Coordinates of C-alpha atoms in Angstrom, one line a residue:
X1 CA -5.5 14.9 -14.5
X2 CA -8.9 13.4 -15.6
X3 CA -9.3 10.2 -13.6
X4 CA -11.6 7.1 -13.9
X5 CA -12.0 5.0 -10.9
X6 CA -12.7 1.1 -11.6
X7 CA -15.0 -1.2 -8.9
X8 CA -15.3 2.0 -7.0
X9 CA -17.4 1.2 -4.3
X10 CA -15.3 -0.6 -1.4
X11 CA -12.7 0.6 0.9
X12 CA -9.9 1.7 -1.1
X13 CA -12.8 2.7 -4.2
X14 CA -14.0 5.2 -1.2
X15 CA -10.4 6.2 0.1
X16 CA -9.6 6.7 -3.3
X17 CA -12.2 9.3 -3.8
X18 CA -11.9 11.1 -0.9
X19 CA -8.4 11.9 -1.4
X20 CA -8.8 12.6 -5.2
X21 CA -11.7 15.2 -4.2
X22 CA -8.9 17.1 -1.9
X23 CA -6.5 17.2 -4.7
X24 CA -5.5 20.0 -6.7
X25 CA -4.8 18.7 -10.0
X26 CA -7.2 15.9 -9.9
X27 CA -10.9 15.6 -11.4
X28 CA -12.9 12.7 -11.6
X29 CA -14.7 12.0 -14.4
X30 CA -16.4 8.6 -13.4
X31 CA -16.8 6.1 -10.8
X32 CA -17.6 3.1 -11.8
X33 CA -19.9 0.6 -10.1
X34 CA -22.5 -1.7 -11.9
X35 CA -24.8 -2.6 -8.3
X36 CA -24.5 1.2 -7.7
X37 CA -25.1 2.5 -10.6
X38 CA -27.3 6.1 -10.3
X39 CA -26.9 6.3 -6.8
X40 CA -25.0 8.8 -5.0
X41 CA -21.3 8.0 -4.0
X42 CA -21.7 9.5 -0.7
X43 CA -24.9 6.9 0.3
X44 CA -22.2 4.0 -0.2
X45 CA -18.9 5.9 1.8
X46 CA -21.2 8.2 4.3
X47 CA -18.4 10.1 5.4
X48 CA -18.0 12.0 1.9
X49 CA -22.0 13.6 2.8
X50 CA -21.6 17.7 1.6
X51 CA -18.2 17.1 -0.2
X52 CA -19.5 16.0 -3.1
X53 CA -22.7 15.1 -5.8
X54 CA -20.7 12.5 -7.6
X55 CA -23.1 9.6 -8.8
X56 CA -22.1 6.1 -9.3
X57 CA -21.9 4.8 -13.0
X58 CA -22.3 1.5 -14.7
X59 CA -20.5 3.5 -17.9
X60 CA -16.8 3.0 -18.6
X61 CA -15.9 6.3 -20.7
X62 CA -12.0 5.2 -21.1
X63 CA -11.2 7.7 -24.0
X64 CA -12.0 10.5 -21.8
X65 CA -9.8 10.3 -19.1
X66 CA -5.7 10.5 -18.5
X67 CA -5.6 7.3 -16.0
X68 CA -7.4 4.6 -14.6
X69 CA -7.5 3.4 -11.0
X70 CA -8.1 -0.4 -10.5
X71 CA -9.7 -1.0 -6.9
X72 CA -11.0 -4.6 -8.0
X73 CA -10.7 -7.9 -5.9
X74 CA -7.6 -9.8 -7.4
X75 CA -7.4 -11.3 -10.4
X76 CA -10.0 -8.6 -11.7
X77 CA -7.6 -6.5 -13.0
X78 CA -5.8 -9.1 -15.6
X79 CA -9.5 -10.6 -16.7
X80 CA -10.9 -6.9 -17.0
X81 CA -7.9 -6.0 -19.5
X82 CA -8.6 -9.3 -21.5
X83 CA -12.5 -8.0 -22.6
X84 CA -11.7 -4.6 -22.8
X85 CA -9.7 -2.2 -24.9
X86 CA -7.5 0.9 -22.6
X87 CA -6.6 3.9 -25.4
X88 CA -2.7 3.3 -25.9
X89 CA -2.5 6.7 -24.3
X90 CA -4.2 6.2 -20.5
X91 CA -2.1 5.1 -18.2
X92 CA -3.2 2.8 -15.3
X93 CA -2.6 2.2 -11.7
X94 CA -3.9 -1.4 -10.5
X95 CA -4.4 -2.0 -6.7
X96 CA -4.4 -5.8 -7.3
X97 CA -2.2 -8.2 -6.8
X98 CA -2.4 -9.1 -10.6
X99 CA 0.8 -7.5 -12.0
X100 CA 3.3 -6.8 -9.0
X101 CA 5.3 -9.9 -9.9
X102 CA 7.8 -9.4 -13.2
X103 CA 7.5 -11.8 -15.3
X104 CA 7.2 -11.9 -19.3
X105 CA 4.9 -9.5 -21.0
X106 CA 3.9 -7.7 -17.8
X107 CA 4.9 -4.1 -18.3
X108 CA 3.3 -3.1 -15.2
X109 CA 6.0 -1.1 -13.2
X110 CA 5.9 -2.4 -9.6
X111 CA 4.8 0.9 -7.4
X112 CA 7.0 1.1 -4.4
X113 CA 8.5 4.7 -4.7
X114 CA 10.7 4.3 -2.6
X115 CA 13.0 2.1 -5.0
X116 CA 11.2 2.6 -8.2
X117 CA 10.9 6.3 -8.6
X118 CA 12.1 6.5 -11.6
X119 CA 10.8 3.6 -13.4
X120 CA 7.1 5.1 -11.9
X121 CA 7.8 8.4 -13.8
X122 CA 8.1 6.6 -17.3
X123 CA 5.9 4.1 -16.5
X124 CA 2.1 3.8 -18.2
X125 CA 1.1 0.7 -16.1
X126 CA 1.7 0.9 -12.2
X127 CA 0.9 -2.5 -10.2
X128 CA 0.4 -0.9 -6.7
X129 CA 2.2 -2.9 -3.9
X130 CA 0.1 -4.7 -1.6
X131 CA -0.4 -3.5 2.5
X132 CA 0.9 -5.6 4.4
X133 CA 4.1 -5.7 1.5
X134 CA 4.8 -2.2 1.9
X135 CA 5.0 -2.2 5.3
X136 CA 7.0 -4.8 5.7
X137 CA 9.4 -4.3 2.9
X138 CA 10.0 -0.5 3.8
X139 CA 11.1 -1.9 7.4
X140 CA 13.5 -4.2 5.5
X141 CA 15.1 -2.6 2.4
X142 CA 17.7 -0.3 4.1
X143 CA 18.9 -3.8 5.6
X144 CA 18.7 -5.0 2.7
X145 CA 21.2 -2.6 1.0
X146 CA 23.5 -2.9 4.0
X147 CA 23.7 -6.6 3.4
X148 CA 22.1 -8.1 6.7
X149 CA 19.6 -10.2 4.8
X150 CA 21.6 -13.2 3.9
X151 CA 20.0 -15.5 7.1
X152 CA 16.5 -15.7 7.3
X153 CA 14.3 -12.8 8.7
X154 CA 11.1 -13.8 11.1
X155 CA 7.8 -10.9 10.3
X156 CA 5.4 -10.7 12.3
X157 CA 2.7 -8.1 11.4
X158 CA -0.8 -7.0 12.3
X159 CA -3.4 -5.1 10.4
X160 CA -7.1 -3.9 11.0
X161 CA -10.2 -5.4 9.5
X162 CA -10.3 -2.9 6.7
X163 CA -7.7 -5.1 5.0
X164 CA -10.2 -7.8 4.2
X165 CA -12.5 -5.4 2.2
X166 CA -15.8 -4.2 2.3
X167 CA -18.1 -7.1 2.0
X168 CA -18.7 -9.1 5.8
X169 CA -16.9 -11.9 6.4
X170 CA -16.7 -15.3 8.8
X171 CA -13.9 -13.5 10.3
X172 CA -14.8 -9.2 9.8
X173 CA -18.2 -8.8 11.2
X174 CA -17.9 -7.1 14.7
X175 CA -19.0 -9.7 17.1
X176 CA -15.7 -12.3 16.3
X177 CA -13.6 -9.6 15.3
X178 CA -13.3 -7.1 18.2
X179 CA -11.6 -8.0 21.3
X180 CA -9.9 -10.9 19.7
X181 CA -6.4 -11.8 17.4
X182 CA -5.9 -14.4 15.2
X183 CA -3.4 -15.3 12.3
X184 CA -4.2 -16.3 8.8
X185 CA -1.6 -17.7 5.9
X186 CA 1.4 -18.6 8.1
X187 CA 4.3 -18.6 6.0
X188 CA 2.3 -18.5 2.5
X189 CA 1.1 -15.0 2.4
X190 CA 0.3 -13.8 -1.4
X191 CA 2.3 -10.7 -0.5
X192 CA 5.9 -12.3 0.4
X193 CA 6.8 -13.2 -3.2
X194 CA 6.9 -9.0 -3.8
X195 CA 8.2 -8.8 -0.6
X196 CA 11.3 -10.8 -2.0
X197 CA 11.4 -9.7 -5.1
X198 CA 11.9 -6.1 -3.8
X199 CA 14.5 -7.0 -1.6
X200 CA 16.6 -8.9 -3.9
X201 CA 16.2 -5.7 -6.3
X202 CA 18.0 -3.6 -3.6
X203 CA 20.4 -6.1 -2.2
X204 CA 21.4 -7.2 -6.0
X205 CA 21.3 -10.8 -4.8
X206 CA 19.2 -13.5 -2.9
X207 CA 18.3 -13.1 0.4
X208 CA 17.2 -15.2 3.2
X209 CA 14.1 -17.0 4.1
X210 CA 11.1 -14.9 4.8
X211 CA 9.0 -16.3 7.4
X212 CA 5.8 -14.2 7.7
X213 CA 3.2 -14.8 10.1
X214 CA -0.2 -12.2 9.8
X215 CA -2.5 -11.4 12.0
X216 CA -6.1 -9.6 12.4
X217 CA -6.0 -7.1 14.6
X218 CA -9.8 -5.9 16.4
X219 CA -9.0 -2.4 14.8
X220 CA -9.9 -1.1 11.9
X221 CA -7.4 0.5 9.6
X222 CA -3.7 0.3 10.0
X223 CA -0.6 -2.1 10.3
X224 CA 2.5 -2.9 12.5
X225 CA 5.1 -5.1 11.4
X226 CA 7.9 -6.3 13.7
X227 CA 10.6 -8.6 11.9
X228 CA 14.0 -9.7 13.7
X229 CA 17.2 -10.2 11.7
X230 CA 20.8 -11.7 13.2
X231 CA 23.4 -9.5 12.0
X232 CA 27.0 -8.4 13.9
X233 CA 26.7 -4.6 12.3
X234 CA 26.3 -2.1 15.5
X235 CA 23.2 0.1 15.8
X236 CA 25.0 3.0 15.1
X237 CA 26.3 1.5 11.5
X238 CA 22.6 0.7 11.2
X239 CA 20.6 3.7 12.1
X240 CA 23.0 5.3 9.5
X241 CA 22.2 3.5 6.9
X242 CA 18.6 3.7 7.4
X243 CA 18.6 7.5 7.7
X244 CA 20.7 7.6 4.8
X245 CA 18.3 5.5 2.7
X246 CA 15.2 7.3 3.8
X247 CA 16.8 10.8 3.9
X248 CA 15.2 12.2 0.6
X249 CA 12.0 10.2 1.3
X250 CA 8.6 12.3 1.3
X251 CA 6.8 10.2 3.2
X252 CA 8.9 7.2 4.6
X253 CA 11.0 8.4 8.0
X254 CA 13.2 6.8 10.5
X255 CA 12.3 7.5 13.8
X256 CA 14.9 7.4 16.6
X257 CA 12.7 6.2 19.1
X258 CA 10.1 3.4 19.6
X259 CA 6.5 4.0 17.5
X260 CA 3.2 3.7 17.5
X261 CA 0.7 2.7 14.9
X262 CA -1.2 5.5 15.9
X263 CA 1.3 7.7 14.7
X264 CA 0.8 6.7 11.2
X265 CA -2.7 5.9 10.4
X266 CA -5.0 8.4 8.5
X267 CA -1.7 9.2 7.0
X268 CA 0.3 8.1 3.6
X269 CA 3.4 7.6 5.8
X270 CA 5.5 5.0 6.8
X271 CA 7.4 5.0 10.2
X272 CA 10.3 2.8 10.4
X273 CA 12.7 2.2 14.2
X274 CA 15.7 -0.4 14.9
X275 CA 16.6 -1.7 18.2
X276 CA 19.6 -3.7 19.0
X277 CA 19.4 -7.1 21.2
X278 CA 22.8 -8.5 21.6
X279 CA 23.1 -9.8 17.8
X280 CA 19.6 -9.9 17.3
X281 CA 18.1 -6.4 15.0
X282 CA 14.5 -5.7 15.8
X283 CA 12.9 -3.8 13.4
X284 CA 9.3 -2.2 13.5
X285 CA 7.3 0.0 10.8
X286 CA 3.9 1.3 10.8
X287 CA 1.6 2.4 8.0
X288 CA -2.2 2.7 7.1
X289 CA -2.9 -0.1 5.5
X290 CA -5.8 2.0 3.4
X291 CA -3.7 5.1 2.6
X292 CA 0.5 3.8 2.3
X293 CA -0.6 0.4 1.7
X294 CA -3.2 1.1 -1.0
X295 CA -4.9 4.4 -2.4
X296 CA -2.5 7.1 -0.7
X297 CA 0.5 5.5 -2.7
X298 CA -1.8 5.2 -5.5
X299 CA -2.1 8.9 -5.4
X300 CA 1.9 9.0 -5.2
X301 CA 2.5 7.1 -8.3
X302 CA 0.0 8.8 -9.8
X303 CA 2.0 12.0 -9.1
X304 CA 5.0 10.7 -10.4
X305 CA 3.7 9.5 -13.5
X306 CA 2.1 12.7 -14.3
X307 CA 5.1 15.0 -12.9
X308 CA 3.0 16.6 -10.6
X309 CA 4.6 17.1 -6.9
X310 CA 4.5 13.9 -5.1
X311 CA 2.7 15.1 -1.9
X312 CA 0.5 16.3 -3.7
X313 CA -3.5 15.9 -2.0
X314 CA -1.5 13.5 0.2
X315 CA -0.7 16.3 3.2
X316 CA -2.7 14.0 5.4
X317 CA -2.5 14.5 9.4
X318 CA -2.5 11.6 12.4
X319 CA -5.4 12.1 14.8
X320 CA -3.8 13.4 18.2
X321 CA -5.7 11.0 20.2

């Protein structure tokens, strides 16, 4: 698979590399960034030093690759496509939020595996899902096919300060981050409008109210969501159904006791636990924001649309400490 990589020098630009370097079947034929263009990728993500000579480039040589990776800012992606011509025959993957929503003339695919398998293998345009959506929906959707969804669910989720991007911020530079929590877009995250579109896709009907609350975390890389649904169903039924909707899963796994963030950062999983509180179902789920919630199920559709093994260069290990 030749692969071109598009605004390729932030977080997920640098992820993206990394695991592409480790994969198999993958080669990169360019990485494009105009302020970086000559200089070698591994002066901008220092931790690829001795793994490869790869230069930046300010060139765009779409006929000569298979599929394009999007790692703009949002609302890149849909101006990029209006002053420039993709060959009919290279298929995209967009990390923005550009295309996740349907609506008429999008044919972007939206990129949750999990539900959309199929679709993904057909597809030629893949809108990736967002972080803290995938987190947050993979915690919900077995509920959502059992049903429990029809009263409104309370999220709360954290995530580290690689979610924000590359480029400093008011609120990512190290003095105001560390030691310190705050939330953000209470109740009007950009991410809950997928969040509900995938859940009314499973449950085949409305659900309830979403009401999200985000926070920064002083950390860098990861996310925990916690969300609380009332529902009469017993644990049992419900641990059931969500090892029975995760069963076949690669990389998405119930866990039958209480986890850790830890346990799933530097990986492209997704770790998912229920706990029952009278009538009150507490769920939790746990991803890397960087690697599940961006490039590493990037990498996963990717391998789907190609019909390459879907853990493929994605064999990634937690840090035991």
């Amino acid at each position: 698979m030749k692969i071109g990589i598009l605004g390729a020098a932030g977080y997920t630009g640098g992820e993206l590399i990394r695991l592409l370097l480790n994969h198999p079947q993958a080669e990169i034929v360019f990485a494009n960034s105009e302020s970086n263009a000559g200089n070698p990728v591994a002066d901008v993500h220092e931790g690829l030093y001795g793994d490869t000579e790869l230069r930046f480039t300010d060139a765009m040589p779409l006929g000569e690759v298979d599929v394009l990776f999007f790692c703009f800012g949002h609302g890149k992606s849909r101006q990029f496509l209006s002053e420039h011509h993709v060959p009919g025959n290279v298929k995209i993957i967009d990390l923005a939020q550009d295309f996740r929503l349907k609506a008429e003339g999008n044919d972007f695919v939206y990129g949750l595996p999990e539900i959309n398998r199929a679709k993904i293998a057909s597809a030629m345009h893949v809108a990736n899902p967002g972080c803290f959506a995938t987190c947050i929906q993979l915690g919900l959707l077995p509920a959502a096919k059992m049903g429990l969804l029809a009263e409104d669910v309370s999220v709360n989720a954290i995530t580290g300060s690689t979610g924000a991007g590359q480029k400093p911020g008011a609120t990512t530079h190290f003095s105001w981050r560390t030691d310190n929590m705050s939330i953000y877009k209470p109740f009007t995250h950009q991410h809950v409008p997928e969040i509900r579109q995938s859940l009314e896709q499973t449950h085949g009907a409305p659900v309830g109210q979403i009401d999200f609350i985000p926070y920064r975390g002083n950390f860098a890389r990861g996310i925990f969501a916690t969300a609380v649904v009332r529902t009469e169903a017993s644990i049992e039924q419900i641990t059931e159904g969500y090892k029975a909707f995760y069963n076949d899963e690669p990389f998405t796994h119930y866990v039958d006791k209480p986890i850790d963030m830890k346990q799933a950062v530097n990986t492209n999983k997704c770790l998912v636990h229920c706990e029952k509180f009278g009538d009150k179902l507490l769920i939790t789920s746990c991803i890397d924001n960087l690697l599940k919630g961006a490039v590493g199920q990037a990498v996963e559709n990717m391998n789907i649309m190609f019909g390459v093994e879907e853990t493929s260069g994605l064999k990634l290990k937690p840090s035991a400490f």
